[in-house]
Coordinates of N, CA and C in Angstrom, one line a residue:
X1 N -5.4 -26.7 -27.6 CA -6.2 -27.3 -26.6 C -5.5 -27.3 -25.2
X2 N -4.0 -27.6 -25.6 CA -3.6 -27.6 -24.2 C -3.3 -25.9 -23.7
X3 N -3.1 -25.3 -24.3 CA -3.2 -23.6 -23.4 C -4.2 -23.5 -23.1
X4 N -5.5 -23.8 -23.7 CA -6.6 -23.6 -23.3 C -7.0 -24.7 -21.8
X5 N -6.7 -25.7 -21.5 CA -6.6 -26.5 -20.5 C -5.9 -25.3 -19.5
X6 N -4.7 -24.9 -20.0 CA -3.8 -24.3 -18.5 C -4.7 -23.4 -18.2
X7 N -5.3 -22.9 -18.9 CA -5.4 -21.2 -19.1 C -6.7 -21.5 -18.1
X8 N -7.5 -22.3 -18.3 CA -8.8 -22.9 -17.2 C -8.7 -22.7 -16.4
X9 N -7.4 -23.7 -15.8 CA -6.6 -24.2 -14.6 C -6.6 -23.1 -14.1
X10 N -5.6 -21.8 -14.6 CA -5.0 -20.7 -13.8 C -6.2 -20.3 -13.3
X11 N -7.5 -20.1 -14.1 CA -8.3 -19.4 -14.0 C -9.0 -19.6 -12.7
X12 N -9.1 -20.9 -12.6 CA -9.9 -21.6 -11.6 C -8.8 -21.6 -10.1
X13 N -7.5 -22.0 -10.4 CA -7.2 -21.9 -9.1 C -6.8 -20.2 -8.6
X14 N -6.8 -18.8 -9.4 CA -6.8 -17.4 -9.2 C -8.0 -17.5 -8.1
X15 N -9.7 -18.0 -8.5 CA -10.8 -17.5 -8.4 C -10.8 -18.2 -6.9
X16 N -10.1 -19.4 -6.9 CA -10.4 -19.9 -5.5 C -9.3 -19.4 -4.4
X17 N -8.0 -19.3 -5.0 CA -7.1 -18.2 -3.7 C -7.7 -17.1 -3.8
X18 N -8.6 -16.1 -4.5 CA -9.5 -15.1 -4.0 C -10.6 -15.3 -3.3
X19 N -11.3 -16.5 -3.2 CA -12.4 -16.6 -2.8 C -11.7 -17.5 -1.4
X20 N -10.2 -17.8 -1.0 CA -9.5 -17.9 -0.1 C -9.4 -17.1 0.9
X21 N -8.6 -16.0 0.6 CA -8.4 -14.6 0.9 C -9.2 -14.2 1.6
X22 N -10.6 -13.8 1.0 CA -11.4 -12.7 1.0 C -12.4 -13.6 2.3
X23 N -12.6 -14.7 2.0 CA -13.3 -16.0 3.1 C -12.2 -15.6 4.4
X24 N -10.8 -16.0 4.3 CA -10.1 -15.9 5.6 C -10.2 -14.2 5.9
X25 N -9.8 -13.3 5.7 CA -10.1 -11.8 5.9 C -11.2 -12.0 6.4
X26 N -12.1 -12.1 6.0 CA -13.7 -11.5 6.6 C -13.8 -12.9 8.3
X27 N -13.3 -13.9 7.9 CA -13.4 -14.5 9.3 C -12.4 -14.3 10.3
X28 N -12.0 -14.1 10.3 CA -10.9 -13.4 10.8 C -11.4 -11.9 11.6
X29 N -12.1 -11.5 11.3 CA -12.6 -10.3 11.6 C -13.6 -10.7 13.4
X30 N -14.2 -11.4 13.0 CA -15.0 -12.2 14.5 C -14.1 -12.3 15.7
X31 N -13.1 -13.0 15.8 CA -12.5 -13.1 16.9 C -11.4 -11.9 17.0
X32 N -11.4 -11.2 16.2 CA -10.3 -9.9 16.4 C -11.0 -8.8 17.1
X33 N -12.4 -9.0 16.8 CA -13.4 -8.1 18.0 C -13.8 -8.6 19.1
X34 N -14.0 -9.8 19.1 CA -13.9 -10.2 20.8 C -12.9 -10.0 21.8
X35 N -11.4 -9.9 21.0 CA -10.4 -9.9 21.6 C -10.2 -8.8 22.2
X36 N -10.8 -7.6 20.8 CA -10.3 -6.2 21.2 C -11.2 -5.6 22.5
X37 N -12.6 -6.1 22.4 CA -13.6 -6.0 23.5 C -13.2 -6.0 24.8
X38 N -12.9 -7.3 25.0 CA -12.3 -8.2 26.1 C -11.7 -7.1 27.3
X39 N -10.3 -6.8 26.0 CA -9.1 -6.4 26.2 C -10.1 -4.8 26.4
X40 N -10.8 -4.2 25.8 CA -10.8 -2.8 26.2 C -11.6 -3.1 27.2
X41 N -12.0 -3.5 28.1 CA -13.0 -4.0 28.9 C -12.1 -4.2 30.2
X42 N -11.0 -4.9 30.3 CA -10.1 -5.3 31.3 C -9.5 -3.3 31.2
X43 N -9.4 -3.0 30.1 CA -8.4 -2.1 30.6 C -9.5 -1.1 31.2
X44 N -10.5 -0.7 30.8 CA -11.4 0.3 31.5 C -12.0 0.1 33.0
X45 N -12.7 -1.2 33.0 CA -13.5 -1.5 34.2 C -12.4 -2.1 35.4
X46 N -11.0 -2.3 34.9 CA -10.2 -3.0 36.2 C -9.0 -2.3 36.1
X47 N -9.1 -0.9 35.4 CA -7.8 -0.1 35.6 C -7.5 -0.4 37.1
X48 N -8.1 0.0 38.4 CA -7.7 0.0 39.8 C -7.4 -1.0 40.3
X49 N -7.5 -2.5 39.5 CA -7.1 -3.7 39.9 C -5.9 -4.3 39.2
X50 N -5.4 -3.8 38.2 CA -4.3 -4.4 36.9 C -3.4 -3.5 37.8
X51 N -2.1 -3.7 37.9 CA -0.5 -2.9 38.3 C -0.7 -2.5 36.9
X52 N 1.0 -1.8 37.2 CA 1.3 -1.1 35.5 C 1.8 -2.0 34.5
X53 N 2.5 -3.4 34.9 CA 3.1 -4.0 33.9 C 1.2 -4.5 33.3
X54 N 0.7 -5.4 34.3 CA -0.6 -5.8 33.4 C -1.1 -4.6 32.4
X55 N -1.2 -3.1 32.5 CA -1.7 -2.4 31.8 C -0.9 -2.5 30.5
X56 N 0.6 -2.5 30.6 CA 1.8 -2.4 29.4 C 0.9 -3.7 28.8
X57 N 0.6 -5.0 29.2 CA 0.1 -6.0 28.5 C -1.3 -5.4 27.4
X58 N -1.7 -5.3 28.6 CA -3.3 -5.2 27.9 C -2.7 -4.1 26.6
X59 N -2.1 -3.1 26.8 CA -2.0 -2.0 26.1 C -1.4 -2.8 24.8
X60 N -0.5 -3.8 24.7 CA 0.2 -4.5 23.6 C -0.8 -5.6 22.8
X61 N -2.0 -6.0 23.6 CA -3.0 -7.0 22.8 C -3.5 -6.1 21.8
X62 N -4.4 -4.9 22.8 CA -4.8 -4.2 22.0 C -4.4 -3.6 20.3
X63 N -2.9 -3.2 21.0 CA -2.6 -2.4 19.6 C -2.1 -4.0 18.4
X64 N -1.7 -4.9 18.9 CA -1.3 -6.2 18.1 C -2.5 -6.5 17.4
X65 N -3.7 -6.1 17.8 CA -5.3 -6.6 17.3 C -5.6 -5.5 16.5
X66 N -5.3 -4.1 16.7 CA -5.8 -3.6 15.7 C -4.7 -3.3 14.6
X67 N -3.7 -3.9 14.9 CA -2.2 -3.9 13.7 C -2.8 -5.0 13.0
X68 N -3.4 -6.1 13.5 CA -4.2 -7.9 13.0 C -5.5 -6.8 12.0
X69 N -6.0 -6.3 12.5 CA -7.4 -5.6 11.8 C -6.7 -4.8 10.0
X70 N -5.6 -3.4 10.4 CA -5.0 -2.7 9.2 C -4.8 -4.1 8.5
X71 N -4.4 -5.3 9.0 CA -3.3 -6.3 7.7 C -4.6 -6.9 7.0
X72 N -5.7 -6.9 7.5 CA -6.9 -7.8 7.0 C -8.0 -6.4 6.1
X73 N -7.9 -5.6 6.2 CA -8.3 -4.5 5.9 C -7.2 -4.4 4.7
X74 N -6.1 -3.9 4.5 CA -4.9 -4.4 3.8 C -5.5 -5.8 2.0
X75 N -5.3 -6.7 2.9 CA -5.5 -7.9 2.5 C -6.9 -7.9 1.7
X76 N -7.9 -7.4 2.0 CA -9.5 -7.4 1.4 C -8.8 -6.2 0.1
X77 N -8.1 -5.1 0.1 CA -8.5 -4.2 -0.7 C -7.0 -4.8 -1.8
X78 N -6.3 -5.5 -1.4 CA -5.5 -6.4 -2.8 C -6.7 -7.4 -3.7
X79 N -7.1 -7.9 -2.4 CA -8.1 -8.9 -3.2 C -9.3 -8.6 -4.2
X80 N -9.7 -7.2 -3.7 CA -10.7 -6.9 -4.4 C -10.0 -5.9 -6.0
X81 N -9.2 -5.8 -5.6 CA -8.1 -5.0 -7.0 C -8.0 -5.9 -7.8
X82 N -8.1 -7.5 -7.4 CA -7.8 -8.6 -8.6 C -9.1 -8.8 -9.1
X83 N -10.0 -8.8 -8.2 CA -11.5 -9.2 -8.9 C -12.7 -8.2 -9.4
X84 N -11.5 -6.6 -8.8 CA -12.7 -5.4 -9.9 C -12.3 -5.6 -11.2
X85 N -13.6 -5.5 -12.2 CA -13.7 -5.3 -13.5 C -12.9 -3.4 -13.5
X86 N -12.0 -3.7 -14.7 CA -11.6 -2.5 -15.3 C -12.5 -1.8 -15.7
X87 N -12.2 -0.7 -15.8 CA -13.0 0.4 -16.2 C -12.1 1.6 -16.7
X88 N -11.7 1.9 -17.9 CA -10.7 3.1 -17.9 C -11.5 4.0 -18.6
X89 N -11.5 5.6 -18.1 CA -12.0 6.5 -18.8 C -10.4 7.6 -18.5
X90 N -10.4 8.7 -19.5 CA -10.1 9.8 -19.5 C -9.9 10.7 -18.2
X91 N -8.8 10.9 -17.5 CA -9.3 11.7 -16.2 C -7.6 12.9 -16.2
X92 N -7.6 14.0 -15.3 CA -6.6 14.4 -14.8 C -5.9 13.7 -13.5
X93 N -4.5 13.2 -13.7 CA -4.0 12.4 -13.3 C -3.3 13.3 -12.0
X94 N -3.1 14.6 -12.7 CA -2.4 15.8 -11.5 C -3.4 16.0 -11.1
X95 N -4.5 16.4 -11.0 CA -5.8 16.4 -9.5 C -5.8 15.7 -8.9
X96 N -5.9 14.0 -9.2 CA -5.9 13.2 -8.0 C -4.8 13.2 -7.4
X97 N -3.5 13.3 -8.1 CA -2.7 13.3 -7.0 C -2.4 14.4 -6.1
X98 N -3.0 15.6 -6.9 CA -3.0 16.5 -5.7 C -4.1 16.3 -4.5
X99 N -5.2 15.8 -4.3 CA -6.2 15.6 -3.7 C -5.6 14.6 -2.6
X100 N -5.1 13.8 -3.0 CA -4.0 12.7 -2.4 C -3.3 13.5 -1.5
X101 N -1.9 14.3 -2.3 CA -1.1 14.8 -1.3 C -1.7 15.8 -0.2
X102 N -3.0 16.8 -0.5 CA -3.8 17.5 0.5 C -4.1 16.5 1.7
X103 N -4.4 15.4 1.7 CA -4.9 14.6 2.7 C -3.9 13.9 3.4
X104 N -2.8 13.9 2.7 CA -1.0 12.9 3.0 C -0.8 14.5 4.6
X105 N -1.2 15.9 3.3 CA -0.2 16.9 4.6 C -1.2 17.1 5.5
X106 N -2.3 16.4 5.2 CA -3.6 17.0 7.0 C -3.0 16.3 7.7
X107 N -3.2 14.8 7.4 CA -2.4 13.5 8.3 C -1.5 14.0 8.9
X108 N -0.3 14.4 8.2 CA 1.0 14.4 8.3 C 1.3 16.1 8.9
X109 N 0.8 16.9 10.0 CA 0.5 18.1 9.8 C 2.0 18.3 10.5
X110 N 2.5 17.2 11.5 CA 3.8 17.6 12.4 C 5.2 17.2 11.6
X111 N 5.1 17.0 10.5 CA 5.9 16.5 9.2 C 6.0 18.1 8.3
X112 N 7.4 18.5 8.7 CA 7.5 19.6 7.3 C 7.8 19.0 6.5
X113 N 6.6 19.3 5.5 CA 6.5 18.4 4.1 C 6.3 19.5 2.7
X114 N 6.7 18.9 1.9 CA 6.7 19.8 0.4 C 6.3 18.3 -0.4
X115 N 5.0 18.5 -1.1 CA 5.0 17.7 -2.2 C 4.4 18.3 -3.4
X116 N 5.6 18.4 -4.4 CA 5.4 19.0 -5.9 C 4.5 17.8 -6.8
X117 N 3.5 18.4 -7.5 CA 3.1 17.4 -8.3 C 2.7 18.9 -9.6
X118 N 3.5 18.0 -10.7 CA 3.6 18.6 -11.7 C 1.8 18.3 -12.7
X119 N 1.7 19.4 -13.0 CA 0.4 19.9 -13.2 C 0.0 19.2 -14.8
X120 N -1.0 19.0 -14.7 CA -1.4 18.8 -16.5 C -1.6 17.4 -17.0
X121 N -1.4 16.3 -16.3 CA -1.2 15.3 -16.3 C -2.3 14.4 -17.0
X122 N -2.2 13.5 -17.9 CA -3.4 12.9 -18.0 C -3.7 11.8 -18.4
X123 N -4.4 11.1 -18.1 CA -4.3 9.2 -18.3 C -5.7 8.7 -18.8
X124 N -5.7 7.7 -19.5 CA -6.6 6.8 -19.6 C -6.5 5.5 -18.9
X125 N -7.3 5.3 -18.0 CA -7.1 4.2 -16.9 C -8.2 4.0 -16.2
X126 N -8.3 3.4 -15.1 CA -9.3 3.3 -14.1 C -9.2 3.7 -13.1
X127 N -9.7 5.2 -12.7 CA -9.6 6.2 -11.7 C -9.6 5.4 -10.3
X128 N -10.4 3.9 -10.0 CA -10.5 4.0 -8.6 C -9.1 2.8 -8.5
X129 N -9.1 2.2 -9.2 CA -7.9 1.8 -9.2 C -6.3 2.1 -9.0
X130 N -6.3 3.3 -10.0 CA -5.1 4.4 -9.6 C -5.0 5.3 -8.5
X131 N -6.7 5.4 -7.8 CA -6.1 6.5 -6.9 C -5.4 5.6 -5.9
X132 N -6.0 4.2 -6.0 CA -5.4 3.1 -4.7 C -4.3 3.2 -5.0
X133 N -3.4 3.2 -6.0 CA -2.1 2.9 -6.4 C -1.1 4.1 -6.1
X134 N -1.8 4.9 -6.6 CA -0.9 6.1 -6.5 C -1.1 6.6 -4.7
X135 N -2.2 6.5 -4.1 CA -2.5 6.7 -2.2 C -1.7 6.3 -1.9
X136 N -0.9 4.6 -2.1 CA 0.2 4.3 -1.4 C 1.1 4.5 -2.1
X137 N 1.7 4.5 -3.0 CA 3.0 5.2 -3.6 C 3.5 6.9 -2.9
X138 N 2.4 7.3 -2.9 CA 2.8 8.6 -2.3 C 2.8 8.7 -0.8
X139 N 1.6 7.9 0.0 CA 1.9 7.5 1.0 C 3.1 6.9 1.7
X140 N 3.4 5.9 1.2 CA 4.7 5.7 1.2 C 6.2 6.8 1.3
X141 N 6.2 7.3 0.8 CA 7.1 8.4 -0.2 C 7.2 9.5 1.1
X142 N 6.2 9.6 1.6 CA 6.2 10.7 2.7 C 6.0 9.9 4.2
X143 N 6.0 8.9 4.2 CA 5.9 7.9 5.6 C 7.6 7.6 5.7
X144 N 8.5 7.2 4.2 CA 9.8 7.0 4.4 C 10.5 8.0 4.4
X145 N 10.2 9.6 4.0 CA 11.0 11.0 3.8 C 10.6 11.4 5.3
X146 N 9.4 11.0 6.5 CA 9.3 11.9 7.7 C 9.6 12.2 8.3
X147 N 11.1 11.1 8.6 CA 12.1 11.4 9.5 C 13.0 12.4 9.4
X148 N 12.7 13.1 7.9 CA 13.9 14.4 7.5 C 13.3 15.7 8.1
X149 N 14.5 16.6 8.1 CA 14.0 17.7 8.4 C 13.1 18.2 7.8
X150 N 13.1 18.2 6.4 CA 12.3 18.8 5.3 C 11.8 17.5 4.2
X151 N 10.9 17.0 4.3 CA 10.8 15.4 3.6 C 10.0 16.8 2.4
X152 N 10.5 16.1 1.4 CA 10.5 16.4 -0.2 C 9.8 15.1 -1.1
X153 N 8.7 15.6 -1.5 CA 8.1 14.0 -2.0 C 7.7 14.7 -3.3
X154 N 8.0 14.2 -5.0 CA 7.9 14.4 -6.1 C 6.9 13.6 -7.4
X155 N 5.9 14.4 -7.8 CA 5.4 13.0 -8.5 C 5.0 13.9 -10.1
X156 N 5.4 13.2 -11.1 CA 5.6 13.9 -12.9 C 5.5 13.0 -13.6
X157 N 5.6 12.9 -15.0 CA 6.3 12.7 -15.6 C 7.6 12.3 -15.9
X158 N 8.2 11.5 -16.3 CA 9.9 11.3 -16.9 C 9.8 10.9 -18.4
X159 N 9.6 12.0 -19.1 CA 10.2 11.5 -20.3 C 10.9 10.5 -20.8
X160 N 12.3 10.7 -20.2 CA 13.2 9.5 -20.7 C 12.7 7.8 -20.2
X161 N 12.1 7.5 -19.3 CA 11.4 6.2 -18.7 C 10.1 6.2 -19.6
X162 N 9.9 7.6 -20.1 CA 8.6 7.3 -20.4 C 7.5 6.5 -19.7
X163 N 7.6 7.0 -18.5 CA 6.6 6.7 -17.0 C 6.8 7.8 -16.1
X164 N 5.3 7.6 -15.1 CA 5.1 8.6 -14.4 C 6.2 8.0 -12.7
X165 N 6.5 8.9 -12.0 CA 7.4 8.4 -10.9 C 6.8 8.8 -9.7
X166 N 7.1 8.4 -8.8 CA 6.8 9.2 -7.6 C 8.7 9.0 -6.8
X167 N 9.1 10.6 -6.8 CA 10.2 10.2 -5.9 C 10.1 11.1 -4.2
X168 N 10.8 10.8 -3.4 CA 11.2 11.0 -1.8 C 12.5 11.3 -1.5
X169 N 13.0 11.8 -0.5 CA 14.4 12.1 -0.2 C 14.2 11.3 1.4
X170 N 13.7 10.3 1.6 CA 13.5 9.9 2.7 C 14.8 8.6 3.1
X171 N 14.4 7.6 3.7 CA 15.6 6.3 4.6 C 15.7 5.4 2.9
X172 N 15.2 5.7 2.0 CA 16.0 4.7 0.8 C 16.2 3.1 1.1
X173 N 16.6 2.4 0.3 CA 16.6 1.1 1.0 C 17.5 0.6 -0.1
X174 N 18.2 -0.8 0.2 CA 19.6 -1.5 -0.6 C 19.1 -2.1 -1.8
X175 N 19.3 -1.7 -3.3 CA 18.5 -2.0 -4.5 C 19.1 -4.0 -4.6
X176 N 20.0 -4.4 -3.6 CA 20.3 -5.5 -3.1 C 19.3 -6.4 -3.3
X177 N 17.6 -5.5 -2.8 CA 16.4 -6.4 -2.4 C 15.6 -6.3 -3.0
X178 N 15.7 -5.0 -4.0 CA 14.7 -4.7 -4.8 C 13.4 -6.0 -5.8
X179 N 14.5 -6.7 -5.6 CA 13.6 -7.7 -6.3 C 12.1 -8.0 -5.3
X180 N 12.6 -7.8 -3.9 CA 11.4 -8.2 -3.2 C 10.4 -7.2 -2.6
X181 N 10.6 -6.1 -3.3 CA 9.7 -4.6 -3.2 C 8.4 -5.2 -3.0
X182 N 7.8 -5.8 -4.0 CA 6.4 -5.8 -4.9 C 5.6 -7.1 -4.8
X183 N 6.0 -7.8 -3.6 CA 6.4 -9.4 -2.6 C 4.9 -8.5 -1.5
X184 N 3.8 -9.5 -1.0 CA 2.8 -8.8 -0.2 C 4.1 -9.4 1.0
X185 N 4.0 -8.7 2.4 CA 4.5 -8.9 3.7 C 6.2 -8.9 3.5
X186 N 6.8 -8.7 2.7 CA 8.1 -8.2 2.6 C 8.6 -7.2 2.7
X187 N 9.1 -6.3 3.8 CA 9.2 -5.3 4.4 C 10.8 -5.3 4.7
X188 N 11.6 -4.6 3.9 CA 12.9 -3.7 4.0 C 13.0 -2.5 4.8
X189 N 12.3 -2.3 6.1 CA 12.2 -1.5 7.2 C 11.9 -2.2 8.0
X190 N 11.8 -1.9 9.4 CA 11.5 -2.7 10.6 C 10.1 -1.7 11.1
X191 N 8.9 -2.4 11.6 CA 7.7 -2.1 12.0 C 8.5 -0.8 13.5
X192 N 9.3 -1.0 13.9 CA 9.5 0.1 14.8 C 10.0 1.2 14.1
X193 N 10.5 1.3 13.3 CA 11.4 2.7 12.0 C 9.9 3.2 11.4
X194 N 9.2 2.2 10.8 CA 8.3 2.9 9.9 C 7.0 1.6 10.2
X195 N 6.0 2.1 10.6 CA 4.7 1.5 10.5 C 4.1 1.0 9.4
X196 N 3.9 0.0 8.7 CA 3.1 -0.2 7.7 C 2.5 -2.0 7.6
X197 N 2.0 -2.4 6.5 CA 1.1 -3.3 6.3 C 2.0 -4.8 5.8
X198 N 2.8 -3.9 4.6 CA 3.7 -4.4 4.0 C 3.2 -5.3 2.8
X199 N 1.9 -4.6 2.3 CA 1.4 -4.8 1.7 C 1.1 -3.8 0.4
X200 N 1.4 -2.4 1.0 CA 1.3 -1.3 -0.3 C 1.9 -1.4 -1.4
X201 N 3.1 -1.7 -1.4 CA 4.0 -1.9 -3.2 C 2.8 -2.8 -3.8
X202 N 2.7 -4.6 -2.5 CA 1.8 -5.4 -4.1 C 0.8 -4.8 -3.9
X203 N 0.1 -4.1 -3.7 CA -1.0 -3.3 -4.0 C -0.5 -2.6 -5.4
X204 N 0.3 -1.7 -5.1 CA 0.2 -1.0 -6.3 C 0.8 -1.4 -7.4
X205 N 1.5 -2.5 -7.4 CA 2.0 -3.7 -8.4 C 0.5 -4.3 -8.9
X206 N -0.3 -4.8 -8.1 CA -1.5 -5.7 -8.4 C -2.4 -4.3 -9.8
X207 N -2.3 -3.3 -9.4 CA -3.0 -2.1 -9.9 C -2.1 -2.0 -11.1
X208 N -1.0 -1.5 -11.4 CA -0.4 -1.5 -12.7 C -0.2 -2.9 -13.3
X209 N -0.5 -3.9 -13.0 CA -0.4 -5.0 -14.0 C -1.9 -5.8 -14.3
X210 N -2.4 -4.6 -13.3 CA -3.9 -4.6 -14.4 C -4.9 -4.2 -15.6
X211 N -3.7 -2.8 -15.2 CA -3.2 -2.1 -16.6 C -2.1 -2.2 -17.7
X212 N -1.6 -4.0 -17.5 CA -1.0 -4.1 -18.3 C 0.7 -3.4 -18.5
X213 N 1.0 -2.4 -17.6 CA 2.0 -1.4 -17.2 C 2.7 -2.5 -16.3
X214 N 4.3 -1.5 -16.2 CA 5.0 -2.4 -15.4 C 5.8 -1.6 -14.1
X215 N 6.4 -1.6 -13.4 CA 6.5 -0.7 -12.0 C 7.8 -1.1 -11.5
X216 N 8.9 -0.6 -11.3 CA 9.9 -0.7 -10.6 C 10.8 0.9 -10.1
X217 N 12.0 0.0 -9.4 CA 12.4 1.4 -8.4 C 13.7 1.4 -8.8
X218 N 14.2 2.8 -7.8 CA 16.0 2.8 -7.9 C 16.4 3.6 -6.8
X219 N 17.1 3.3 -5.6 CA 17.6 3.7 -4.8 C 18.8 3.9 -4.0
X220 N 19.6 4.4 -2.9 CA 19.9 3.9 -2.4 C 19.7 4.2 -0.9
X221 N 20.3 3.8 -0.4 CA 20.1 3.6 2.0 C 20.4 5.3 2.1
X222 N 19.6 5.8 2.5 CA 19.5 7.4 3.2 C 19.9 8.4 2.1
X223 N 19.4 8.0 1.0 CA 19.8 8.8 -0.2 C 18.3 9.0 -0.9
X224 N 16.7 8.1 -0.4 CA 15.8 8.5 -1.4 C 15.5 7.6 -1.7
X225 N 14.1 7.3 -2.3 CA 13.9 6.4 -3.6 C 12.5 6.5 -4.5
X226 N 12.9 6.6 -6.0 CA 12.1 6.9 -7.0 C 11.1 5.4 -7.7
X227 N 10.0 5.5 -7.7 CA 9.2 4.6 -8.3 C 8.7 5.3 -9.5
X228 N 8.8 4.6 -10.8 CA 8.1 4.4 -11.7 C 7.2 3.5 -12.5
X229 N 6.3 4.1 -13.1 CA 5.2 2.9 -13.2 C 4.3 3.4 -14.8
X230 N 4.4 2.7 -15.8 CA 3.8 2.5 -17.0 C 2.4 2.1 -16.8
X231 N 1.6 2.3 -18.1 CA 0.2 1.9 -18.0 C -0.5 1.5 -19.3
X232 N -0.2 0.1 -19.6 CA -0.1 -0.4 -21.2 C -2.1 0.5 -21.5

């Protein structure tokens, strides 16, 4: 009786920090477009009247409002990864990731990039789930290798882990922190080095531990880093 008491409890307060979340994200959305209005409005109609420092302003609202938009955008697609129902069917696991990396090198066209993805692959899971998971793992993987001359991004099989990986030869990071990879808004890069949400790891964390799988890394600072990830 009493696990079944907790087990309520968790239930009930999961359902209300999602219906949290998903309530503050979507409101949040209202005043982030008035702002950006406002602001594109001052910068078009009174370019001839703003100096150059007021434009550096306007120019910094702007982009802070729609960096405020990616994090709420961000934030809606964790929340909805905890409240889609599973679904796992049979799929090729090497197609989607190749379909993935084709769209990683359109993006990324000024990036000489190479990403191998070993062929044959195959899972029972839930396709829309995984592609989220694996989009930013590989995303990732070639956002932190860009700065190389030749960014190298790898995604297979490992036998010995018996898990699939994605690795990079990109800026690596101190396995010092590792514990706080898979933490939403915990970010072991600075927003000027590398742009992001800082939200992709617990995304793809939220995704393998819906599958029951478990996901960790190994790296070190300007040497790379390899993610693997199971799928009970």
């Amino acid at each position: 009786e009493r696990v079944q008491l907790r087990t309520t409890e968790l239930v009930t307060i999961n359902h209300e920090l999602e219906a949290f979340s998903y309530s503050v994200s979507h409101d949040l959305r209202a005043p982030l477009r008035t702002i950006d209005g406002f602001s594109l409005a001052l910068e078009e109609d009174y370019a001839g009247v703003v100096d150059d420092a007021g434009k550096d302003y306007i120019r910094r609202v702007r982009s802070a409002v729609q960096r405020m938009g990616l994090l709420i955008d961000a934030l809606l697609q964790l929340s909805r990864i905890t409240r889609t129902e599973l679904v796992r069917e049979d799929f090729d696991l090497s197609e989607m990731a190749e379909s993935i990396a084709a769209d990683l090198k359109e993006q990324n066209h000024s990036v000489d990039l190479t990403i191998h993805i070993e062929p044959g692959l195959r899972v029972f899971a839930d396709p829309r789930l995984l592609h989220i998971g694996l989009e930013n793992l590989l995303g990732n993987a070639v956002k932190f290798s860009s700065k190389r001359p030749r960014a190298v991004v790898d995604f297979g099989w490992a036998p010995e882990q018996k898990a699939w990986f994605v690795r990079d030869n990109g800026a690596g990071f101190d396995m010092h922190y590792a514990d706080k990879l898979f933490n939403a808004f915990n970010r072991l890069h600075g927003d000027k080095d590398f742009k992001g949400s800082g939200i992709g790891l617990a995304t793809v964390a939220r995704v393998v531990h819906r599958h029951h799988g478990r996901i960790w890394a190994d790296s070190a600072v300007d040497y790379g880093a390899t993610f693997w990830f199971t799928l009970g």
